[in-house]
Amino acid sequence: MYSSDLDVPPHDMIHLIVESAFDVGQGFWGRVDAGIDPGRIMAQANRMGGRDKYAAFGDDRSDLLFAEALANCGWLAEGNSGQTLQQQIVTVCREAHLAPPALLSAERTAQVRAVLLDLADRWKGLKPKGAIQLQFDPQNPARGFESVVSLCGL
C-alpha cells in the first residue's frame, strides 16, 4: 500500500498509537514520560553492545519489548485485517510468553489499523515538513487512544 518508508508515519508514532490502544503504560512512551532519553540510551547501547546494552531502559523491560512487538505487527501492510492482526498479536505474545492485551479484539485491531492508515495519509500530506500533534497519557493510555480516534474522525 505504501511505496516507501517516506510514506509511513515514524515508528515512534506507531508506538504511541499501539501503546495507547492496548493500554501499555510502561512501553516506549511511558518511559519517555518518566524521563528516559531514548536517543542517549540507544547511542550508549550501540557503543556497548552485548546482552545488557539496553539496561538503561530499566530492569523490567517486558512492557517495552511487548510494545515493540505490537509496533512491528504490519499495521499498514496491504490486506491485513483486524482478524489477521489480532492473530499476529496472539502469536507474538505466545512466543514471548506474554499475556495478550486485555483490550485485544478483531474490532480493536481494525480500529488501530484505521487510525494508523489515517495518520499515514496525513503524514504523507506533510511533505516536505510538518507535524502531527499527539499526546500519550501514561496514567490512562487507552483514554489517549480514544482522543486520537476522535481526531481521525473514526
C-alpha positions as a LaTeX table, in Angstrom:
\begin{tabular}{lrrr}
\hline
Residue & $x$ (\AA) & $y$ (\AA) & $z$ (\AA) \\
\hline
Met1 & 0.00 & 0.00 & 0.00 \\
Tyr2 & 2.80 & 2.43 & 0.81 \\
Ser3 & 5.58 & 2.79 & $-1.72$ \\
Ser4 & 8.44 & 3.87 & 0.52 \\
Asp5 & 9.49 & 4.46 & 4.10 \\
Leu6 & 8.76 & 8.14 & 3.50 \\
Asp7 & 5.08 & 7.29 & 3.05 \\
Val8 & 4.61 & 5.80 & 6.51 \\
Pro9 & 4.45 & 7.58 & 9.85 \\
Pro10 & 7.54 & 7.39 & 12.07 \\
His11 & 7.96 & 4.20 & 14.07 \\
Asp12 & 7.66 & 6.21 & 17.30 \\
Met13 & 4.20 & 7.43 & 16.20 \\
Ile14 & 3.13 & 3.84 & 15.61 \\
His15 & 4.37 & 3.07 & 19.13 \\
Leu16 & 2.26 & 5.89 & 20.55 \\
Ile17 & $-0.89$ & 4.58 & 18.85 \\
Val18 & $-0.48$ & 0.89 & 19.71 \\
Glu19 & 0.68 & 1.58 & 23.27 \\
Ser20 & $-2.36$ & 3.79 & 23.78 \\
Ala21 & $-4.79$ & 1.41 & 22.10 \\
Phe22 & $-3.67$ & $-1.62$ & 24.10 \\
Asp23 & $-3.10$ & 0.23 & 27.40 \\
Val24 & 0.67 & $-0.31$ & 27.62 \\
Gly25 & 1.69 & 2.20 & 30.28 \\
Gln26 & 5.39 & 1.28 & 30.57 \\
Gly27 & 6.29 & 0.80 & 26.92 \\
Phe28 & 8.40 & 3.28 & 24.97 \\
Trp29 & 6.21 & 6.36 & 25.60 \\
Gly30 & 5.60 & 5.63 & 29.29 \\
Arg31 & 9.35 & 5.53 & 29.79 \\
Val32 & 9.84 & 8.75 & 27.82 \\
Asp33 & 7.19 & 10.38 & 30.04 \\
Ala34 & 9.13 & 9.17 & 33.09 \\
Gly35 & 12.24 & 10.99 & 31.83 \\
Ile36 & 14.20 & 8.35 & 29.96 \\
Asp37 & 16.12 & 9.74 & 26.96 \\
Pro38 & 15.91 & 7.04 & 24.26 \\
Gly39 & 18.44 & 8.80 & 22.00 \\
Arg40 & 21.06 & 8.74 & 24.73 \\
Ile41 & 20.25 & 5.14 & 25.65 \\
Met42 & 20.44 & 3.97 & 22.03 \\
Ala43 & 23.78 & 5.74 & 21.49 \\
Gln44 & 25.12 & 4.10 & 24.66 \\
Ala45 & 23.72 & 0.71 & 23.62 \\
Asn46 & 25.38 & 0.96 & 20.21 \\
Arg47 & 28.73 & 1.67 & 21.89 \\
Met48 & 28.34 & $-1.09$ & 24.49 \\
Gly49 & 26.86 & $-3.95$ & 22.55 \\
Gly50 & 26.16 & $-7.20$ & 24.34 \\
Arg51 & 23.19 & $-8.71$ & 26.06 \\
Asp52 & 22.54 & $-5.88$ & 28.54 \\
Lys53 & 23.09 & $-2.99$ & 26.17 \\
Tyr54 & 19.54 & $-1.71$ & 26.83 \\
Ala55 & 19.80 & $-1.88$ & 30.64 \\
Ala56 & 19.30 & 1.89 & 30.92 \\
Phe57 & 15.67 & 1.35 & 29.89 \\
Gly58 & 15.14 & $-0.25$ & 33.31 \\
Asp59 & 15.23 & $-3.66$ & 34.97 \\
Asp60 & 11.77 & $-4.74$ & 33.83 \\
Arg61 & 11.66 & $-4.23$ & 30.08 \\
Ser62 & 8.75 & $-6.61$ & 29.41 \\
Asp63 & 6.28 & $-3.81$ & 28.54 \\
Leu64 & 8.92 & $-2.20$ & 26.33 \\
Leu65 & 9.54 & $-5.46$ & 24.47 \\
Phe66 & 5.79 & $-6.03$ & 24.26 \\
Ala67 & 5.30 & $-2.51$ & 22.84 \\
Glu68 & 8.00 & $-3.15$ & 20.24 \\
Ala69 & 6.29 & $-6.37$ & 19.20 \\
Leu70 & 2.97 & $-4.55$ & 18.87 \\
Ala71 & 4.52 & $-1.75$ & 16.82 \\
Asn72 & 6.02 & $-4.25$ & 14.37 \\
Cys73 & 2.85 & $-6.18$ & 13.52 \\
Gly74 & 2.48 & $-4.86$ & 9.98 \\
Trp75 & $-0.33$ & $-2.45$ & 10.72 \\
Leu76 & $-0.01$ & $-0.70$ & 7.35 \\
Ala77 & 0.60 & $-3.77$ & 5.20 \\
Glu78 & $-1.91$ & $-4.19$ & 2.41 \\
Gly79 & $-4.52$ & $-6.85$ & 3.10 \\
Asn80 & $-4.07$ & $-7.06$ & 6.87 \\
Ser81 & $-7.48$ & $-7.22$ & 8.54 \\
Gly82 & $-8.37$ & $-6.75$ & 12.17 \\
Gln83 & $-8.65$ & $-10.53$ & 12.50 \\
Thr84 & $-5.24$ & $-11.12$ & 10.88 \\
Leu85 & $-3.59$ & $-8.54$ & 13.12 \\
Gln86 & $-5.28$ & $-9.98$ & 16.20 \\
Gln87 & $-3.88$ & $-13.42$ & 15.35 \\
Gln88 & $-0.40$ & $-11.96$ & 14.79 \\
Ile89 & $-0.51$ & $-10.32$ & 18.22 \\
Val90 & $-1.68$ & $-13.54$ & 19.88 \\
Thr91 & 1.17 & $-15.44$ & 18.19 \\
Val92 & 3.78 & $-12.84$ & 19.18 \\
Cys93 & 2.53 & $-12.91$ & 22.77 \\
Arg94 & 2.59 & $-16.69$ & 22.89 \\
Glu95 & 6.16 & $-16.81$ & 21.53 \\
Ala96 & 7.30 & $-14.18$ & 24.05 \\
His97 & 5.46 & $-15.88$ & 26.93 \\
Leu98 & 3.31 & $-12.78$ & 27.47 \\
Ala99 & $-0.41$ & $-12.49$ & 28.00 \\
Pro100 & $-2.23$ & $-10.83$ & 25.10 \\
Pro101 & $-3.50$ & $-7.34$ & 25.90 \\
Ala102 & $-6.84$ & $-7.25$ & 27.70 \\
Leu103 & $-8.22$ & $-4.86$ & 25.04 \\
Leu104 & $-7.28$ & $-7.19$ & 22.17 \\
Ser105 & $-10.10$ & $-7.95$ & 19.74 \\
Ala106 & $-10.54$ & $-8.01$ & 15.98 \\
Glu107 & $-12.61$ & $-4.83$ & 16.32 \\
Arg108 & $-9.88$ & $-3.05$ & 18.31 \\
Thr109 & $-7.12$ & $-4.10$ & 15.92 \\
Ala110 & $-9.23$ & $-2.94$ & 12.96 \\
Gln111 & $-9.73$ & 0.39 & 14.73 \\
Val112 & $-5.98$ & 0.73 & 15.36 \\
Arg113 & $-5.28$ & $-0.06$ & 11.71 \\
Ala114 & $-7.83$ & 2.55 & 10.58 \\
Val115 & $-6.24$ & 5.18 & 12.83 \\
Leu116 & $-2.75$ & 4.36 & 11.54 \\
Leu117 & $-3.92$ & 4.45 & 7.91 \\
Asp118 & $-5.50$ & 7.84 & 8.53 \\
Leu119 & $-2.34$ & 9.14 & 10.20 \\
Ala120 & $-0.22$ & 7.73 & 7.36 \\
Asp121 & $-2.29$ & 9.71 & 4.85 \\
Arg122 & $-1.92$ & 12.84 & 6.97 \\
Trp123 & 1.82 & 12.20 & 7.28 \\
Lys124 & 2.21 & 11.94 & 3.50 \\
Gly125 & 0.46 & 15.29 & 3.17 \\
Leu126 & 3.01 & 16.99 & 5.41 \\
Lys127 & 5.91 & 16.67 & 2.96 \\
Pro128 & 8.44 & 18.19 & 2.91 \\
Lys129 & 7.88 & 19.42 & 6.51 \\
Gly130 & 5.19 & 19.28 & 9.13 \\
Ala131 & 3.99 & 17.72 & 12.35 \\
Ile132 & 1.04 & 15.87 & 13.80 \\
Gln133 & 0.33 & 16.73 & 17.43 \\
Leu134 & $-0.46$ & 13.64 & 19.52 \\
Gln135 & $-0.26$ & 13.03 & 23.26 \\
Phe136 & 0.39 & 9.94 & 25.37 \\
Asp137 & $-1.39$ & 9.63 & 28.71 \\
Pro138 & 0.74 & 7.26 & 30.84 \\
Gln139 & $-1.91$ & 7.17 & 33.58 \\
Asn140 & $-4.61$ & 6.04 & 31.14 \\
Pro141 & $-3.18$ & 5.21 & 27.71 \\
Ala142 & $-6.49$ & 3.85 & 26.39 \\
Arg143 & $-8.18$ & 7.23 & 27.03 \\
Gly144 & $-5.49$ & 8.85 & 24.88 \\
Phe145 & $-6.30$ & 6.42 & 22.07 \\
Glu146 & $-9.94$ & 7.45 & 22.15 \\
Ser147 & $-8.90$ & 11.07 & 21.60 \\
Val148 & $-6.84$ & 10.02 & 18.55 \\
Val149 & $-9.84$ & 8.08 & 17.20 \\
Ser150 & $-11.86$ & 11.29 & 17.51 \\
Leu151 & $-9.10$ & 13.34 & 15.86 \\
Cys152 & $-9.20$ & 10.95 & 12.91 \\
Gly153 & $-12.99$ & 11.18 & 12.71 \\
Leu154 & $-13.46$ & 7.44 & 13.18 \\
\hline
\end{tabular}
